[in-house]
Amino acid sequence: MRNLFAKDSKKNDEENLNLDRLPKHIAMIMDGNGRWAKKRGLPRTAGHKAGVEALREVIRTCSELGIGYLTLYAFSTENWKRPVDEVSALMKLLVYYLRKEVKELHKNNVKIRTIGDISKLPQNSLKEINSAVDLTKNNTGLVVNIALNYGGRNEILNGVKGICQKVKNNEINIEQIDEDYFEEFLDTKGVPDPDLVIRPSGELRISNFLLWQIAYSEFWFSNIFWPDFNRESLIEAIMDYQKRDRRFGGIK
Ligand code: FPP
């Protein structure tokens, strides 16, 4: 009875979702895998594996709802500081995930892209990523941007260097540099800024994620660890987002 009630109330939640006011772009910091595992006396890598299961459900839900873009913080420029074994397990997990899921993602019209400097990833990870990006490049559904060896500061610095080169080559004048022009030099070129940034696990920080792009994003934090994040958590975050009054610095 208790379960039935819980199920019904969740169904009601979904029915209250305003499908005309969905975020176009959701950015996700998949945090808390290690603590999820520790709580269960498991190795950290078990937490990452469980995190992949959560990811599957989140991608499916975003795709079903008709969300345009989902950006996933999978591996940051700072994550190289982790023990070699953990870095290697994360890279293997990425390969395993792509091998196992890419056909299904393709069937569901999902387009896979990456942001970050993927050239520094191990060869087999790179090969798997490139083939997933290539296979899905003409798809028109949900765009899944996987942030790999990504750091917001690094992305901005690369943009600055790209523009300096153009100035040096006399291809542009400094006066021509505006926000739109600068965005052409970011990894997220052509992608709208995230409307909603989600970070589970109880941490209240941005950790070098999409620093330029989040200028007017809405944030949703939760105490649950990423492996426990599911369809209901996502719906809850979106419903909360739908209550926000976004003024972008203006007034109503
Ligand atoms: C943060 O949790 C999580 C990561 C650094 C990795 C996220 C990666 C995955 C969910 C799987 C691989 C990704 C793809 C796209 C297949 P943490 O380890 O920092 O957790 P903690 O803060 O509890 O230690």
Short mmCIF file of C-alpha atoms and ligand atoms in Angstrom, two decimals:
data_model
loop_
_atom_site.label_atom_id
_atom_site.label_comp_id
_atom_site.label_asym_id
_atom_site.label_seq_id
_atom_site.Cartn_x
_atom_site.Cartn_y
_atom_site.Cartn_z
CA MET A 1 0.00 0.00 0.00
CA ARG A 2 2.78 2.35 1.02
CA ASN A 3 4.64 1.61 -2.21
CA LEU A 4 1.58 2.07 -4.32
CA PHE A 5 0.94 5.44 -2.74
CA ALA A 6 4.53 6.51 -3.33
CA LYS A 7 4.33 5.42 -6.96
CA ASP A 8 1.07 7.28 -7.51
CA SER A 9 2.39 10.49 -6.01
CA LYS A 10 5.48 10.32 -8.24
CA LYS A 11 3.26 9.76 -11.27
CA ASN A 12 1.37 12.88 -10.25
CA ASP A 13 4.65 14.77 -10.10
CA GLU A 14 5.38 13.85 -13.68
CA GLU A 15 1.89 14.86 -14.71
CA ASN A 16 2.54 18.30 -13.24
CA LEU A 17 5.63 18.79 -15.35
CA ASN A 18 5.15 21.63 -17.82
CA LEU A 19 6.38 20.21 -21.10
CA ASP A 20 6.32 23.69 -22.66
CA ARG A 21 8.83 25.01 -20.11
CA LEU A 22 11.52 22.39 -20.11
CA PRO A 23 15.17 23.45 -19.85
CA LYS A 24 16.75 23.30 -23.30
CA HIS A 25 20.12 22.38 -21.83
CA ILE A 26 20.84 20.52 -18.59
CA ALA A 27 24.41 20.29 -17.27
CA MET A 28 25.14 17.54 -14.80
CA ILE A 29 27.95 17.13 -12.25
CA MET A 30 27.84 13.40 -11.54
CA ASP A 31 29.25 13.56 -8.03
CA GLY A 32 29.24 11.23 -5.04
CA ASN A 33 30.21 7.89 -6.62
CA GLY A 34 33.10 7.37 -4.19
CA ARG A 35 31.03 8.16 -1.09
CA TRP A 36 28.18 5.97 -2.35
CA ALA A 37 30.64 3.06 -2.56
CA LYS A 38 32.29 3.83 0.78
CA LYS A 39 28.93 3.79 2.52
CA ARG A 40 28.49 0.23 1.27
CA GLY A 41 32.03 -0.90 2.05
CA LEU A 42 32.78 -1.19 -1.68
CA PRO A 43 35.77 0.08 -3.70
CA ARG A 44 35.37 3.52 -5.29
CA THR A 45 35.27 1.95 -8.75
CA ALA A 46 32.05 0.15 -7.77
CA GLY A 47 30.58 3.61 -7.21
CA HIS A 48 31.60 4.69 -10.70
CA LYS A 49 30.03 1.55 -12.16
CA ALA A 50 26.80 2.28 -10.31
CA GLY A 51 27.09 5.85 -11.61
CA VAL A 52 26.93 4.54 -15.16
CA GLU A 53 23.60 2.89 -14.39
CA ALA A 54 22.25 6.23 -13.16
CA LEU A 55 23.56 7.87 -16.30
CA ARG A 56 21.65 5.42 -18.49
CA GLU A 57 18.36 6.35 -16.81
CA VAL A 58 19.05 10.07 -16.98
CA ILE A 59 19.89 9.97 -20.69
CA ARG A 60 16.77 7.93 -21.42
CA THR A 61 14.60 10.35 -19.44
CA CYS A 62 16.08 13.46 -21.10
CA SER A 63 15.57 11.86 -24.48
CA GLU A 64 11.95 10.93 -23.74
CA LEU A 65 11.14 14.39 -22.40
CA GLY A 66 12.63 16.10 -25.44
CA ILE A 67 15.47 17.94 -23.68
CA GLY A 68 17.81 19.40 -26.32
CA TYR A 69 21.23 19.10 -24.65
CA LEU A 70 22.68 17.19 -21.72
CA THR A 71 26.27 17.99 -20.72
CA LEU A 72 27.92 15.46 -18.41
CA TYR A 73 31.00 16.18 -16.32
CA ALA A 74 32.70 12.79 -16.70
CA PHE A 75 36.39 13.66 -16.21
CA SER A 76 37.89 17.01 -15.33
CA THR A 77 41.38 18.40 -16.00
CA GLU A 78 41.90 18.02 -12.22
CA ASN A 79 40.78 14.36 -12.07
CA TRP A 80 44.25 13.27 -13.30
CA LYS A 81 45.35 13.88 -9.69
CA ARG A 82 43.46 10.74 -8.60
CA PRO A 83 45.28 7.44 -8.08
CA VAL A 84 46.40 5.88 -11.39
CA ASP A 85 44.15 2.85 -10.79
CA GLU A 86 41.06 5.00 -10.44
CA VAL A 87 41.86 7.05 -13.55
CA SER A 88 42.41 3.86 -15.49
CA ALA A 89 39.14 2.35 -14.18
CA LEU A 90 37.24 5.48 -15.25
CA MET A 91 38.72 5.34 -18.75
CA LYS A 92 37.85 1.64 -19.02
CA LEU A 93 34.33 2.34 -17.84
CA LEU A 94 33.91 4.95 -20.53
CA VAL A 95 34.98 2.46 -23.20
CA TYR A 96 32.71 -0.24 -21.71
CA TYR A 97 29.77 2.18 -21.59
CA LEU A 98 30.19 3.40 -25.15
CA ARG A 99 30.67 -0.12 -26.55
CA LYS A 100 27.59 -1.37 -24.77
CA GLU A 101 25.29 1.60 -25.28
CA VAL A 102 26.17 3.32 -28.52
CA LYS A 103 23.85 1.27 -30.72
CA GLU A 104 20.90 1.92 -28.43
CA LEU A 105 21.76 5.62 -28.21
CA HIS A 106 21.98 5.78 -32.00
CA LYS A 107 18.62 4.00 -32.34
CA ASN A 108 17.15 6.64 -30.05
CA ASN A 109 18.51 9.44 -32.26
CA VAL A 110 20.98 10.63 -29.58
CA LYS A 111 23.97 12.60 -30.82
CA ILE A 112 27.20 12.17 -28.86
CA ARG A 113 29.73 14.98 -28.65
CA THR A 114 32.61 15.81 -26.36
CA ILE A 115 34.05 18.92 -24.79
CA GLY A 116 37.57 19.13 -23.35
CA ASP A 117 40.94 18.05 -24.68
CA ILE A 118 40.29 14.41 -25.55
CA SER A 119 43.67 14.08 -27.30
CA LYS A 120 45.23 13.37 -23.88
CA LEU A 121 43.02 10.32 -23.25
CA PRO A 122 44.31 6.76 -23.74
CA GLN A 123 44.24 5.56 -27.37
CA ASN A 124 41.48 2.99 -26.93
CA SER A 125 39.20 5.49 -25.15
CA LEU A 126 39.84 7.98 -27.92
CA LYS A 127 39.04 5.41 -30.60
CA GLU A 128 35.74 4.46 -28.94
CA ILE A 129 34.74 8.09 -28.43
CA ASN A 130 35.54 9.06 -32.02
CA SER A 131 33.58 6.16 -33.40
CA ALA A 132 30.54 7.00 -31.19
CA VAL A 133 30.72 10.67 -32.25
CA ASP A 134 31.03 9.65 -35.89
CA LEU A 135 28.19 7.11 -35.79
CA THR A 136 25.75 9.55 -34.19
CA LYS A 137 26.85 12.76 -35.92
CA ASN A 138 23.73 13.11 -38.08
CA ASN A 139 21.24 12.37 -35.31
CA THR A 140 18.73 15.07 -34.50
CA GLY A 141 17.56 14.12 -30.99
CA LEU A 142 19.15 14.73 -27.60
CA VAL A 143 22.74 15.99 -27.81
CA VAL A 144 24.87 14.37 -25.10
CA ASN A 145 28.05 16.38 -24.54
CA ILE A 146 30.54 14.37 -22.54
CA ALA A 147 33.09 16.58 -20.78
CA LEU A 148 36.38 14.67 -20.80
CA ASN A 149 39.66 16.15 -19.66
CA TYR A 150 37.58 19.30 -19.44
CA GLY A 151 38.18 22.39 -17.31
CA GLY A 152 36.35 25.69 -17.64
CA ARG A 153 39.47 27.80 -17.08
CA ASN A 154 41.40 25.79 -19.62
CA GLU A 155 38.61 26.22 -22.17
CA ILE A 156 38.56 29.99 -21.63
CA LEU A 157 42.36 30.20 -21.90
CA ASN A 158 42.29 28.26 -25.17
CA GLY A 159 39.65 30.67 -26.46
CA VAL A 160 41.82 33.65 -25.51
CA LYS A 161 44.82 32.10 -27.27
CA GLY A 162 42.76 31.43 -30.40
CA ILE A 163 41.60 35.05 -30.50
CA CYS A 164 45.10 36.42 -29.82
CA GLN A 165 46.31 34.44 -32.82
CA LYS A 166 43.61 36.01 -35.01
CA VAL A 167 44.62 39.50 -33.81
CA LYS A 168 48.29 38.70 -34.37
CA ASN A 169 47.53 37.55 -37.93
CA ASN A 170 45.60 40.79 -38.51
CA GLU A 171 42.47 38.75 -39.22
CA ILE A 172 40.38 40.75 -36.73
CA ASN A 173 40.52 44.01 -34.75
CA ILE A 174 40.29 43.99 -30.98
CA GLU A 175 37.08 46.05 -31.27
CA GLN A 176 35.40 43.15 -33.07
CA ILE A 177 35.73 40.87 -30.05
CA ASP A 178 32.40 40.58 -28.31
CA GLU A 179 30.65 37.80 -26.38
CA ASP A 180 29.23 36.14 -29.49
CA TYR A 181 32.64 36.14 -31.14
CA PHE A 182 34.33 34.74 -28.03
CA GLU A 183 31.81 31.89 -27.83
CA GLU A 184 32.93 30.71 -31.26
CA PHE A 185 36.25 29.76 -29.61
CA LEU A 186 34.72 27.66 -26.84
CA ASP A 187 34.24 23.87 -26.95
CA THR A 188 30.51 24.49 -26.57
CA LYS A 189 30.34 26.55 -29.78
CA GLY A 190 26.80 26.35 -31.17
CA VAL A 191 25.34 24.92 -27.94
CA PRO A 192 22.99 27.16 -25.93
CA ASP A 193 24.09 27.96 -22.36
CA PRO A 194 22.82 25.52 -19.72
CA ASP A 195 19.47 26.53 -18.28
CA LEU A 196 19.84 24.15 -15.36
CA VAL A 197 22.96 22.84 -13.61
CA ILE A 198 22.41 19.82 -11.37
CA ARG A 199 24.87 18.70 -8.71
CA PRO A 200 23.96 15.87 -6.37
CA SER A 201 26.09 14.64 -3.41
CA GLY A 202 25.75 17.63 -1.10
CA GLU A 203 28.65 19.68 -2.48
CA LEU A 204 27.77 23.30 -3.20
CA ARG A 205 30.42 24.26 -5.75
CA ILE A 206 30.93 24.39 -9.49
CA SER A 207 34.38 22.72 -9.70
CA ASN A 208 35.64 24.41 -12.88
CA PHE A 209 32.60 23.30 -14.93
CA LEU A 210 31.36 25.50 -17.80
CA LEU A 211 32.54 28.71 -16.13
CA TRP A 212 31.66 31.01 -19.03
CA GLN A 213 28.41 29.28 -19.93
CA ILE A 214 26.73 29.27 -16.48
CA ALA A 215 26.49 33.06 -16.17
CA TYR A 216 22.67 32.88 -15.93
CA SER A 217 22.07 29.19 -15.26
CA GLU A 218 19.76 28.01 -12.52
CA PHE A 219 21.27 25.60 -9.97
CA TRP A 220 19.79 22.56 -8.30
CA PHE A 221 21.68 20.80 -5.53
CA SER A 222 20.72 17.65 -3.67
CA ASN A 223 22.21 15.46 -0.95
CA ILE A 224 21.76 12.17 -2.78
CA PHE A 225 24.81 10.54 -4.31
CA TRP A 226 24.98 10.29 -8.10
CA PRO A 227 24.39 6.49 -8.28
CA ASP A 228 21.04 7.06 -6.53
CA PHE A 229 20.03 9.83 -8.92
CA ASN A 230 17.14 8.61 -11.08
CA ARG A 231 14.21 9.66 -13.22
CA GLU A 232 12.31 10.98 -10.22
CA SER A 233 15.28 13.08 -9.08
CA LEU A 234 15.54 14.58 -12.54
CA ILE A 235 11.82 15.35 -12.69
CA GLU A 236 12.06 16.93 -9.22
CA ALA A 237 14.95 19.14 -10.37
CA ILE A 238 13.11 20.20 -13.52
CA MET A 239 9.92 20.96 -11.62
CA ASP A 240 11.89 23.12 -9.21
CA TYR A 241 13.50 24.88 -12.18
CA GLN A 242 10.04 25.56 -13.60
CA LYS A 243 9.16 27.54 -10.46
CA ARG A 244 12.11 29.91 -10.90
CA ASP A 245 11.67 33.43 -12.15
CA ARG A 246 14.49 33.98 -14.65
CA ARG A 247 15.15 37.64 -15.22
CA PHE A 248 18.67 37.55 -16.69
CA GLY A 249 19.56 40.72 -14.82
CA GLY A 250 16.43 42.55 -15.98
CA ILE A 251 13.14 43.19 -14.18
CA LYS A 252 9.66 41.90 -14.86
C1 FPP B 1 32.58 12.10 -9.17
O1 FPP B 1 32.39 11.25 -8.05
C2 FPP B 1 32.51 11.32 -10.38
C3 FPP B 1 33.50 11.24 -11.33
C4 FPP B 1 34.79 11.95 -11.22
C5 FPP B 1 33.35 10.40 -12.52
C6 FPP B 1 31.99 10.38 -13.14
C7 FPP B 1 31.97 9.27 -14.10
C8 FPP B 1 30.96 8.39 -14.29
C9 FPP B 1 29.64 8.48 -13.65
C10 FPP B 1 31.14 7.21 -15.21
C11 FPP B 1 31.88 7.39 -16.49
C12 FPP B 1 31.27 8.35 -17.43
C13 FPP B 1 30.70 8.05 -18.61
C14 FPP B 1 30.27 9.19 -19.48
C15 FPP B 1 30.45 6.68 -19.07
P1 FPP B 1 33.58 11.15 -6.99
O2 FPP B 1 34.43 10.00 -7.37
O3 FPP B 1 34.29 12.45 -6.90
O4 FPP B 1 32.77 10.85 -5.69
P2 FPP B 1 33.16 11.34 -4.22
O5 FPP B 1 33.13 12.84 -4.23
O6 FPP B 1 32.08 10.74 -3.40
O7 FPP B 1 34.51 10.79 -3.93
#
